[in-house]
Amino acid sequence: MKKPQTIDDRIYKELFLASPVASYICDHNGVIVEFNAAAELLWGRKPLADEKWSGAAAVYYADGQPMALEDTPMARAIREQRDTCGQELIIARPNGARRVVLAFPKPIRTEAGQLLGAHNTLVDITEYTQYEEKQAILSEIVQSSEDAIVSKDLNGIIMSWNHGAERIFGYSEAEIVGKSINTLIPAYLQHEESTIISEIKAGKTVDHYQTIRTTKSGQEIPISLTISPMRNKAGHIIGASKIARDISDKIRREQTILFHEKKLETLHAIGKIITEQLDTPSLIQTVINSTTHLAAADVGICFYGISDEQGRSKLSAAAATLGGEVVVDFPDTQVEEGLIHTIFVGESAMKFDDMAATPHIQALFEPCLSPNAPTIRHSLAIPVRSADKLLIGAMFFGYAQIDEFNAADEDIMHSIASLVAVTLDNARLFEEVNALNLRKNEFIALASHELKTPLTTTKGYLQILERSEIDQVGRRFLTKALKQLERINALIAELLDISKIEAGKLSFHFEKFDMSEMILDVVETFHFSSQTHTVFVNNTHGDYLVEADRQRLEQVVINLITNAIKYSPDAHQVHVMLQSSPGEVTVQVMDEGMGMTPEQQEKVFTRFYQVEGSSKMTGLGLGLYLSKEIVERHGGHVGVNSQVGKGSTFYFSVPRTPQH
């Protein structure tokens, strides 16, 4: 008959078998005789019959070293008949997973004190241990961070403070924890804290907020703040974590970069001025304006030598102040080239720390100063030397304050002085080239004019001779002579036109006319004069009205058709095509001749250029250059498309007459 269950039995069932805490019982020999479901779940298995001390697959010490079953807390409690509670163990499951537990074995005795066995409770602390490890790692990261990592409650009271915060702000943890975060905020920025707290209470993150904070010594430093809400286990916001980074070095680097960028921009701007501007006084004035500002000088002066109309060397100067350009008249008796040469015996720059000791240097700045200007006490002098090391000028920068004077960047000044030297050399060469070019144009104009007179007379004699009775041989040679005379006249006309273009004296007479009519007139003359080629005109019906110089554009068309015939000796056709658009009229002249390479196409519109392999062709190579200049003076453009052996297409476009 089954024994009825007592209240003690039910309590045993509730407290042991149904407990969520892993528990098991061993007899006095250590054999596991009872265990609950929590123990089976913790071990990941059911213990085998007669299994002793532990139901785990393996047991390890807290440091991970293997533990023999005889050394487990349960075995020791039975063997030593005493409590061995609180030891930390690592137990392994059959699948290899490990759990960290605390063991609490207690001996079980009869009322007479005889040992019956032992009861063991295993508390799983794996998550707690992992949390502690995480916290330890996080704490180490926080403490080792170079940034300030601070926590505060919603009232702004500082709760934690790392070594980075101590390094940046100067306060130790003991000095600052428990105080208000306002301790670090300048008085004029106290309003920021209420704004930040309101953002945190709303669950928002303040990211990379740049502001100013105060150190223990009272120094204000720029920092970048990232502030995030802190929540408790229930998810409620209880404070804020703040990461503060000192960005003083970053700002200094940015300022340095900006300064160097400014220097490079100034050098680039000066270099651009040198390439674009050829007026030496204006150029030097622009350079000294920029350089004075870059050098943070109160006054800057550039002395440079130029030649007068008689070719004599003369010392000129340009000056500037931080406030802008200064127009200064330096009398010849005041500053002489000899003085500049005396100052710069060597090649390097010179600093004059005390202007009172160098009155001749101080005197250079006096004409540049207004009555209320600060006294110039220091000066930096930079020589300007040509490529062959000759002294051709100098730059002087005057300072009222020693700080700016000491910070003056001599390297950048030397770079600018080199550019000024190039400028002066270029200006001298440009003046020489201009003089030679002027003489060349005068010679061409004079020679063309002088040649015209005897050629006109010769042509008149030949025409009289042509009307007289001469034999067939004489007439043939007379025709050849007249033809060569026309060619010489055409060459002289081209040279004269080129001379006029370069002198800016080629005149244009603009009128309204139909481009197609003009081209048909030109082509008609070729029908009679050309014995080898037929010239076809396509697409003549349309609106080709332009406002231009008819005679000059006719000259362009004649030149293009003549070239097309000349450079296609084995072909027999030349095609002229017209096209119109709302803005312009285009003329194309196509031949079936020798064609050109891309390199030849790039040079064909330059002066005196003749296509290689065309040495038998007569001419000076000026026709296409002259045509290009005429078209561009009309505001149009000219070009060529060509392939070797397949011919060329020359084209030009000129603006059409606006429609009213």
XYZ file of C-alpha atoms in Angstrom:
660
model
C 0.000 0.000 0.000
C 1.394 3.458 -1.128
C 2.348 5.780 1.736
C 0.200 8.939 1.691
C 2.024 12.197 0.749
C 2.597 14.570 3.682
C 2.933 18.330 3.802
C 6.699 17.877 4.205
C 6.750 15.924 0.957
C 4.927 18.713 -0.872
C 7.315 21.321 0.520
C 10.242 19.151 -0.616
C 8.739 18.970 -4.082
C 8.271 22.759 -4.266
C 11.600 23.758 -2.755
C 13.837 21.218 -4.429
C 12.428 19.586 -7.493
C 10.498 22.604 -8.810
C 13.115 25.210 -7.804
C 14.514 27.367 -10.666
C 17.939 27.090 -9.002
C 20.027 24.040 -9.924
C 20.239 21.596 -6.967
C 21.262 17.969 -6.523
C 21.933 15.450 -3.658
C 24.749 12.912 -3.278
C 24.851 10.034 -0.754
C 27.743 9.550 1.651
C 29.710 7.821 -1.167
C 29.248 10.795 -3.457
C 26.774 9.095 -5.832
C 24.149 11.488 -7.253
C 20.812 10.236 -5.951
C 18.560 13.183 -6.746
C 18.611 16.306 -8.961
C 16.064 18.810 -10.163
C 15.174 19.989 -13.678
C 17.212 23.190 -13.254
C 20.338 21.094 -12.572
C 19.693 18.947 -15.648
C 19.253 22.112 -17.736
C 22.451 23.625 -16.361
C 24.493 20.470 -17.039
C 22.897 19.910 -20.419
C 22.433 16.222 -19.616
C 21.094 13.662 -17.135
C 23.708 12.096 -14.844
C 24.394 8.415 -15.398
C 23.651 5.793 -12.678
C 26.299 5.696 -9.990
C 27.820 8.992 -11.337
C 29.585 10.882 -8.562
C 30.100 14.434 -7.373
C 28.857 16.338 -10.459
C 26.536 15.883 -13.405
C 28.592 18.178 -15.676
C 30.578 16.830 -18.647
C 33.712 18.458 -17.151
C 34.627 20.821 -14.343
C 37.274 23.585 -14.402
C 38.724 26.035 -11.947
C 37.817 29.694 -12.419
C 41.065 30.278 -14.319
C 40.144 27.563 -16.841
C 42.433 24.798 -15.512
C 40.821 21.293 -15.385
C 39.499 20.190 -11.942
C 39.421 16.534 -10.866
C 36.024 15.305 -9.613
C 37.638 14.422 -6.273
C 38.538 18.098 -5.848
C 35.093 19.496 -6.583
C 33.388 21.359 -3.709
C 30.781 18.549 -3.414
C 33.473 15.870 -2.990
C 35.328 17.933 -0.432
C 32.129 18.687 1.548
C 31.420 14.927 1.917
C 35.047 13.978 2.456
C 35.726 16.734 4.999
C 32.130 16.720 6.347
C 31.914 20.520 6.282
C 30.468 23.365 4.239
C 32.620 24.410 1.236
C 30.375 27.183 -0.031
C 30.960 30.003 -2.521
C 33.673 28.541 -4.764
C 33.551 29.714 -8.407
C 33.657 26.932 -11.011
C 33.353 26.503 -14.725
C 31.285 23.571 -15.885
C 31.145 22.203 -19.418
C 28.138 20.831 -21.247
C 28.318 17.929 -23.720
C 28.087 20.398 -26.642
C 31.206 22.243 -25.404
C 29.362 25.245 -23.996
C 30.618 26.483 -20.645
C 28.858 28.137 -17.749
C 30.286 29.933 -14.728
C 28.683 28.879 -11.417
C 29.018 29.350 -7.669
C 28.751 26.090 -5.666
C 27.119 25.895 -2.217
C 27.468 22.248 -0.943
C 26.281 21.393 2.593
C 26.611 17.987 4.413
C 23.331 16.172 5.383
C 23.331 14.374 8.765
C 20.940 12.378 10.859
C 19.657 13.673 14.166
C 22.433 11.627 15.729
C 25.004 13.402 13.573
C 25.735 10.530 11.194
C 26.670 11.687 7.616
C 24.036 10.733 5.060
C 25.403 12.718 2.108
C 25.351 16.314 0.898
C 23.122 18.828 -0.882
C 24.619 21.205 -3.493
C 23.143 24.373 -5.019
C 24.697 25.760 -8.228
C 24.079 29.443 -8.990
C 24.660 30.302 -12.649
C 26.587 33.611 -12.757
C 27.669 33.430 -16.409
C 25.785 36.567 -17.516
C 26.897 38.442 -14.434
C 30.518 37.464 -15.048
C 30.303 38.492 -18.695
C 28.741 41.787 -17.633
C 31.563 42.363 -15.156
C 34.121 41.560 -17.829
C 32.420 43.977 -20.217
C 32.326 46.626 -17.535
C 36.002 46.072 -16.778
C 36.882 46.325 -20.482
C 34.722 49.420 -20.910
C 36.245 50.972 -17.813
C 39.735 50.297 -19.167
C 38.783 51.813 -22.536
C 37.278 54.870 -20.856
C 40.280 55.378 -18.606
C 42.808 54.921 -21.420
C 40.998 57.268 -23.835
C 42.760 60.493 -24.812
C 39.333 62.138 -24.978
C 37.484 63.349 -21.912
C 34.655 60.899 -21.086
C 32.302 62.229 -18.436
C 28.885 61.209 -17.135
C 26.397 63.508 -15.448
C 22.858 63.252 -14.106
C 19.911 65.219 -15.423
C 20.730 68.034 -13.004
C 24.172 68.435 -14.589
C 26.059 66.914 -11.627
C 29.233 65.101 -12.701
C 29.130 61.378 -11.767
C 32.291 59.995 -13.447
C 35.548 61.439 -14.771
C 38.309 59.671 -16.712
C 42.044 60.325 -17.101
C 41.431 62.041 -20.463
C 39.150 64.569 -18.752
C 41.809 65.171 -16.102
C 44.448 65.749 -18.808
C 42.271 68.145 -20.840
C 40.587 70.140 -18.059
C 43.157 69.820 -15.248
C 40.736 68.660 -12.510
C 41.336 65.334 -10.734
C 38.411 62.932 -10.276
C 38.259 63.719 -6.550
C 38.096 67.462 -7.264
C 35.299 67.441 -9.829
C 32.957 64.479 -9.210
C 29.821 65.751 -7.461
C 30.187 69.274 -8.862
C 28.092 70.896 -11.576
C 29.154 70.598 -15.205
C 28.800 74.397 -15.315
C 32.210 74.464 -13.625
C 33.670 73.819 -17.077
C 31.417 76.198 -19.028
C 32.354 79.893 -19.525
C 29.813 82.333 -18.112
C 28.802 83.592 -21.550
C 27.946 80.021 -22.654
C 26.016 78.840 -19.565
C 22.805 78.754 -21.616
C 24.210 75.830 -23.610
C 23.752 73.384 -20.716
C 19.982 73.831 -20.470
C 19.697 73.323 -24.235
C 21.821 70.158 -24.076
C 19.851 68.732 -21.120
C 16.559 69.327 -22.918
C 17.896 67.450 -25.950
C 19.049 64.548 -23.733
C 15.685 64.353 -21.937
C 14.056 64.056 -25.351
C 16.275 61.042 -26.058
C 18.354 62.851 -28.698
C 22.106 62.652 -29.246
C 24.149 65.836 -29.594
C 26.824 64.960 -32.155
C 30.137 66.790 -32.803
C 29.020 70.048 -31.230
C 31.919 72.527 -31.274
C 32.106 74.961 -28.385
C 34.410 76.464 -25.744
C 35.122 75.097 -22.266
C 37.271 76.378 -19.366
C 40.130 74.459 -17.733
C 41.099 74.519 -14.061
C 43.707 77.188 -14.843
C 41.026 79.412 -16.404
C 42.193 78.856 -20.004
C 39.458 78.627 -22.628
C 39.925 75.790 -25.117
C 37.908 74.756 -28.209
C 36.357 71.292 -27.895
C 34.084 68.994 -29.885
C 31.274 67.412 -27.843
C 29.289 64.226 -28.447
C 26.576 63.733 -25.808
C 24.283 60.687 -25.547
C 21.429 59.800 -23.150
C 22.144 57.246 -20.369
C 19.308 54.827 -19.487
C 18.706 52.473 -16.571
C 17.564 48.841 -16.938
C 13.981 49.985 -17.248
C 14.932 52.215 -20.196
C 14.413 55.476 -18.356
C 16.850 58.330 -19.096
C 18.824 59.051 -15.942
C 21.679 61.176 -17.254
C 24.103 61.755 -20.113
C 27.487 60.498 -21.194
C 29.707 63.141 -22.702
C 32.802 62.727 -24.892
C 34.848 65.914 -25.196
C 37.769 66.215 -27.598
C 40.286 69.039 -27.418
C 40.425 70.407 -30.988
C 43.007 73.141 -30.345
C 45.616 71.325 -32.459
C 43.037 70.646 -35.190
C 42.097 74.313 -35.352
C 45.770 75.331 -35.400
C 46.388 72.869 -38.242
C 43.391 74.211 -40.139
C 44.630 77.760 -39.648
C 48.108 76.717 -40.825
C 46.604 75.018 -43.865
C 44.503 78.102 -44.610
C 47.589 80.286 -44.260
C 49.574 78.110 -46.667
C 46.594 77.974 -49.023
C 46.503 81.752 -48.912
C 50.216 81.867 -49.709
C 49.784 79.473 -52.620
C 46.774 81.436 -53.885
C 48.817 84.637 -53.720
C 51.709 83.032 -55.581
C 49.293 81.619 -58.154
C 47.577 84.990 -58.546
C 50.908 86.771 -58.938
C 52.084 84.144 -61.429
C 48.864 84.586 -63.394
C 49.297 88.350 -63.402
C 52.830 87.918 -64.729
C 51.612 85.773 -67.632
C 48.629 87.983 -68.454
C 49.904 91.491 -67.796
C 52.776 93.177 -69.583
C 52.463 96.676 -68.162
C 55.412 96.624 -65.737
C 54.360 99.471 -63.366
C 50.811 98.108 -62.995
C 52.119 94.590 -62.513
C 54.653 95.603 -59.839
C 51.955 97.609 -58.048
C 49.642 94.574 -57.980
C 52.460 92.359 -56.690
C 53.459 94.708 -53.874
C 49.806 95.134 -52.839
C 49.348 91.366 -52.481
C 52.736 90.786 -50.879
C 52.319 93.541 -48.278
C 49.028 92.017 -47.179
C 50.511 88.503 -47.123
C 53.528 89.649 -45.109
C 51.203 91.469 -42.649
C 53.450 94.510 -43.055
C 52.366 98.059 -42.371
C 54.159 99.274 -45.510
C 55.654 97.521 -48.524
C 57.867 99.054 -51.225
C 59.259 97.507 -54.396
C 62.147 99.301 -56.142
C 62.869 98.175 -59.687
C 64.888 99.380 -62.635
C 63.338 100.246 -66.001
C 64.658 101.843 -69.155
C 63.462 105.233 -70.380
C 62.810 106.132 -74.025
C 66.507 106.834 -74.547
C 67.424 103.381 -73.150
C 68.878 104.765 -69.903
C 68.304 102.831 -66.672
C 65.995 104.501 -64.178
C 64.945 103.415 -60.674
C 61.175 103.306 -60.102
C 59.105 102.249 -57.117
C 55.655 101.005 -56.135
C 54.367 101.086 -52.563
C 51.404 99.769 -50.591
C 50.039 99.738 -47.066
C 47.671 97.339 -45.312
C 44.952 99.849 -46.084
C 45.553 99.758 -49.845
C 47.639 101.123 -52.681
C 49.880 104.131 -52.161
C 50.985 106.404 -54.977
C 54.461 107.631 -54.123
C 56.808 109.840 -56.088
C 60.394 108.928 -55.225
C 62.669 111.717 -56.486
C 65.807 110.590 -58.280
C 67.932 112.392 -55.690
C 66.236 110.569 -52.820
C 66.772 106.929 -53.801
C 69.649 105.877 -56.009
C 70.510 102.465 -57.425
C 73.812 102.682 -55.589
C 71.980 102.683 -52.252
C 70.133 99.466 -53.113
C 73.410 97.796 -54.188
C 75.074 98.950 -50.963
C 72.367 97.355 -48.817
C 72.471 93.970 -50.565
C 76.137 93.048 -50.620
C 75.176 89.368 -50.217
C 72.358 87.440 -51.882
C 70.144 86.747 -48.850
C 67.403 88.758 -47.168
C 68.175 91.192 -44.406
C 66.349 92.113 -41.195
C 66.699 95.513 -39.573
C 65.579 95.086 -35.964
C 66.118 98.699 -34.939
C 65.277 101.316 -37.538
C 66.662 104.047 -35.300
C 70.109 102.572 -35.932
C 69.551 102.566 -39.722
C 68.105 105.977 -40.613
C 68.813 105.452 -44.346
C 66.410 102.467 -44.291
C 63.818 104.337 -42.224
C 63.959 107.201 -44.741
C 62.731 104.850 -47.488
C 59.349 104.489 -45.772
C 58.738 108.150 -44.929
C 57.136 109.153 -48.280
C 54.623 106.274 -47.842
C 53.349 107.205 -44.380
C 50.405 109.414 -43.548
C 50.723 111.840 -40.608
C 48.745 109.481 -38.316
C 50.495 106.278 -39.437
C 52.392 104.189 -36.839
C 56.161 104.573 -36.690
C 58.050 101.923 -38.651
C 60.484 100.296 -36.207
C 61.525 97.109 -38.036
C 62.133 96.155 -41.642
C 62.558 93.025 -43.770
C 64.464 93.574 -47.040
C 64.415 91.067 -49.917
C 66.691 91.429 -52.985
C 65.280 90.899 -56.474
C 67.893 89.240 -58.670
C 67.829 88.207 -62.305
C 68.643 84.695 -63.535
C 72.325 85.703 -63.809
C 72.294 86.944 -60.160
C 72.330 90.637 -61.055
C 70.523 92.897 -58.583
C 67.618 94.419 -60.512
C 65.378 95.513 -57.638
C 64.441 95.096 -53.978
C 61.402 94.760 -51.733
C 61.225 96.429 -48.311
C 58.540 95.609 -45.732
C 58.094 97.868 -42.714
C 56.568 96.838 -39.362
C 55.442 98.821 -36.362
C 55.053 95.733 -34.124
C 57.840 93.244 -33.354
C 55.461 90.226 -33.280
C 54.405 90.601 -36.896
C 57.986 91.336 -37.898
C 59.265 88.117 -36.302
C 56.506 86.081 -37.953
C 57.277 87.381 -41.447
C 57.727 84.435 -43.802
C 61.017 85.023 -45.611
C 60.622 81.935 -47.839
C 57.394 83.171 -49.388
C 58.921 86.613 -49.850
C 61.898 85.062 -51.679
C 59.496 83.143 -53.941
C 57.659 86.345 -54.801
C 60.960 88.167 -55.360
C 61.879 85.462 -57.891
C 58.569 86.043 -59.661
C 59.205 89.788 -59.706
C 62.631 89.123 -61.254
C 60.989 87.021 -63.966
C 58.483 89.827 -64.483
C 61.173 92.453 -64.984
C 63.140 90.170 -67.324
C 59.983 89.415 -69.316
C 59.076 93.096 -69.479
C 62.545 93.975 -70.783
C 62.389 91.197 -73.391
C 58.859 92.228 -74.362
C 59.954 95.808 -74.908
C 62.831 94.614 -77.088
C 60.547 92.302 -79.088
C 57.983 95.090 -79.514
C 60.684 97.421 -80.802
C 61.951 94.809 -83.265
C 58.408 93.970 -84.353
C 57.644 97.631 -84.938
C 60.766 98.003 -87.086
C 59.821 94.823 -88.996
C 56.314 96.129 -89.749
C 57.707 99.478 -90.799
C 60.151 97.704 -93.109
C 57.429 95.500 -94.664
C 55.132 98.464 -95.203
C 57.943 100.552 -96.699
C 59.262 97.701 -98.863
C 55.755 96.851 -100.108
C 55.061 100.456 -100.975
C 58.436 100.927 -102.685
C 58.049 97.673 -104.675
C 54.570 98.593 -105.858
C 55.827 101.588 -107.874
C 58.333 99.800 -110.164
C 55.999 96.784 -110.497
C 53.124 99.015 -111.610
C 55.403 100.714 -114.128
C 56.701 97.360 -115.415
C 53.162 96.035 -115.756
C 52.224 99.141 -117.810
C 55.153 98.589 -120.186
C 54.243 94.920 -120.630
C 50.591 95.777 -121.349
C 51.685 98.311 -124.014
C 53.956 95.664 -125.494
C 51.058 93.178 -125.486
C 49.046 95.494 -127.806
C 51.875 95.750 -130.333
C 52.714 93.367 -133.176
C 54.894 90.541 -131.819
C 55.445 86.981 -132.952
C 53.895 83.913 -131.280
C 56.981 83.084 -129.198
C 57.246 86.632 -127.928
C 53.547 86.706 -127.015
C 53.887 83.440 -125.060
C 56.761 84.823 -122.987
C 54.919 88.123 -122.557
C 51.905 86.241 -121.124
C 54.187 84.368 -118.714
C 55.815 87.635 -117.638
C 52.415 89.247 -116.907
C 51.336 86.151 -114.948
C 54.473 86.228 -112.776
C 54.008 89.963 -112.272
C 50.449 89.329 -110.974
C 51.842 86.712 -108.605
C 54.449 89.150 -107.256
C 51.720 91.765 -106.766
C 49.594 89.221 -104.859
C 52.532 88.317 -102.578
C 53.258 91.980 -101.869
C 49.556 92.566 -101.127
C 49.586 89.660 -98.632
C 52.697 90.986 -96.893
C 51.144 94.447 -96.690
C 47.900 93.023 -95.251
C 49.828 91.007 -92.628
C 51.742 94.131 -91.658
C 48.476 96.053 -91.299
C 46.872 93.273 -89.220
C 49.775 93.175 -86.765
C 49.768 96.954 -86.549
C 45.996 96.943 -86.027
C 45.504 99.083 -89.124
C 43.734 96.644 -91.471
C 40.505 98.475 -92.259
C 37.089 96.872 -92.819
C 34.087 98.249 -94.662
C 30.918 96.499 -93.431
C 27.871 96.254 -95.665
C 24.867 93.979 -96.084
C 25.150 91.496 -98.955
C 24.130 87.984 -99.976
C 26.992 85.551 -99.402
C 25.714 83.143 -102.085
C 25.804 85.870 -104.767
C 29.355 86.791 -103.833
C 30.490 83.145 -103.984
C 28.827 82.597 -107.375
C 30.687 85.663 -108.712
C 34.012 84.302 -107.396
C 33.395 80.804 -108.805
C 32.539 82.279 -112.207
C 36.035 83.782 -112.467
C 37.552 80.328 -111.809
C 35.494 78.875 -114.690
C 37.559 81.075 -117.014
C 40.920 81.082 -115.202
C 41.282 77.417 -114.149
C 42.210 75.008 -116.934
C 42.450 71.932 -114.640
C 39.545 72.008 -112.178
C 35.810 72.595 -112.230
C 34.369 74.395 -109.188
C 30.824 73.374 -108.153
C 28.620 75.377 -105.784
C 26.000 73.505 -103.759
C 23.029 74.676 -101.716
C 22.896 78.245 -102.994
C 19.172 78.713 -102.336
C 18.506 80.130 -98.901
C 18.935 83.141 -96.690
C 22.663 83.963 -96.673
C 22.446 87.651 -95.887
C 25.376 88.861 -93.762
C 26.771 92.180 -92.615
C 30.504 92.039 -93.337
C 33.349 93.332 -95.493
C 32.507 91.835 -98.910
C 35.938 92.436 -100.404
C 37.763 90.802 -97.457
C 35.492 87.730 -97.364
C 35.821 87.450 -101.136
C 39.586 87.409 -100.535
C 39.090 84.490 -98.083
C 36.943 82.478 -100.532
C 39.406 83.048 -103.414
C 42.269 81.938 -101.154
C 40.485 78.718 -100.071
C 39.477 77.766 -103.647
C 42.979 78.584 -104.955
C 44.511 76.338 -102.258
C 42.010 73.567 -103.038
C 43.062 73.611 -106.694
C 46.758 73.948 -105.878
C 46.865 71.026 -103.396
C 44.774 68.587 -105.464
C 46.801 68.399 -108.697
C 45.568 64.890 -109.544
C 41.874 65.717 -109.050
C 39.562 67.745 -111.241
C 36.788 68.952 -108.934
C 36.379 71.405 -106.057
C 33.061 71.737 -104.211
C 31.839 74.834 -102.385
C 28.871 74.435 -100.012
C 26.870 77.038 -98.110
C 24.972 76.493 -94.866
C 22.959 78.888 -92.766
C 21.631 78.981 -89.225
C 19.798 81.666 -87.262
C 23.109 83.018 -85.989
C 25.685 82.564 -88.756
C 26.508 81.610 -92.341
C 29.062 78.868 -93.039
C 31.105 78.266 -96.224
C 32.880 74.946 -96.880
C 35.476 74.340 -99.613
C 36.142 70.628 -100.294
C 38.905 69.170 -102.429
C 39.985 65.631 -103.334
C 43.692 66.261 -102.916
C 46.624 65.046 -100.817
C 45.046 65.775 -97.403
C 46.877 66.496 -94.129
C 47.897 64.767 -90.916
C 46.465 65.997 -87.554
C 49.825 67.648 -86.777
C 49.750 69.527 -90.083
C 46.160 70.651 -89.466
C 47.220 72.260 -86.168
C 49.875 74.395 -87.935
C 48.212 75.163 -91.265
C 46.786 78.543 -90.146
C 50.113 79.853 -88.807
C 52.315 82.322 -90.653
C 54.753 81.079 -93.300
C 53.648 77.446 -92.850
C 53.554 75.204 -95.901
C 52.469 71.565 -95.816
C 55.406 69.154 -95.979
C 55.776 67.590 -99.392
C 54.395 70.699 -101.102
C 57.726 72.371 -101.793
C 56.849 72.630 -105.492
C 53.850 74.806 -104.633
C 54.474 78.519 -104.858
C 53.594 81.033 -102.142
C 54.792 82.379 -98.790
C 52.389 80.435 -96.603
C 50.520 83.586 -95.576
C 47.139 83.051 -97.249
C 45.489 80.881 -94.609
C 46.918 82.978 -91.773
C 45.497 86.102 -93.402
C 42.139 84.368 -93.994
C 41.943 83.311 -90.349
C 42.662 86.846 -89.141
C 40.002 88.318 -91.459
C 37.331 85.826 -90.334
C 38.150 86.267 -86.639
C 38.051 90.085 -87.010
C 34.465 89.520 -88.164
C 33.750 87.593 -84.931
C 33.724 84.283 -86.802
C 35.816 81.133 -86.743
C 37.751 79.053 -89.259
C 38.877 75.411 -89.332
C 39.791 72.335 -91.363
C 38.893 68.624 -91.487
C 41.266 66.426 -93.440
C 42.547 62.884 -93.983
C 45.785 61.996 -95.740
C 45.055 60.858 -99.296
C 41.340 61.725 -99.071
C 41.352 65.498 -99.406
C 40.524 68.419 -97.108
C 37.517 70.520 -96.171
C 38.281 74.105 -95.138
C 35.402 76.043 -93.612
C 34.654 79.397 -92.065
C 31.613 80.943 -90.389
C 30.708 84.580 -89.923
C 27.817 86.081 -87.954
C 24.740 86.764 -90.089
C 22.816 89.977 -90.080
C 20.417 90.118 -87.092
C 16.730 89.772 -88.102
C 14.596 92.795 -87.251
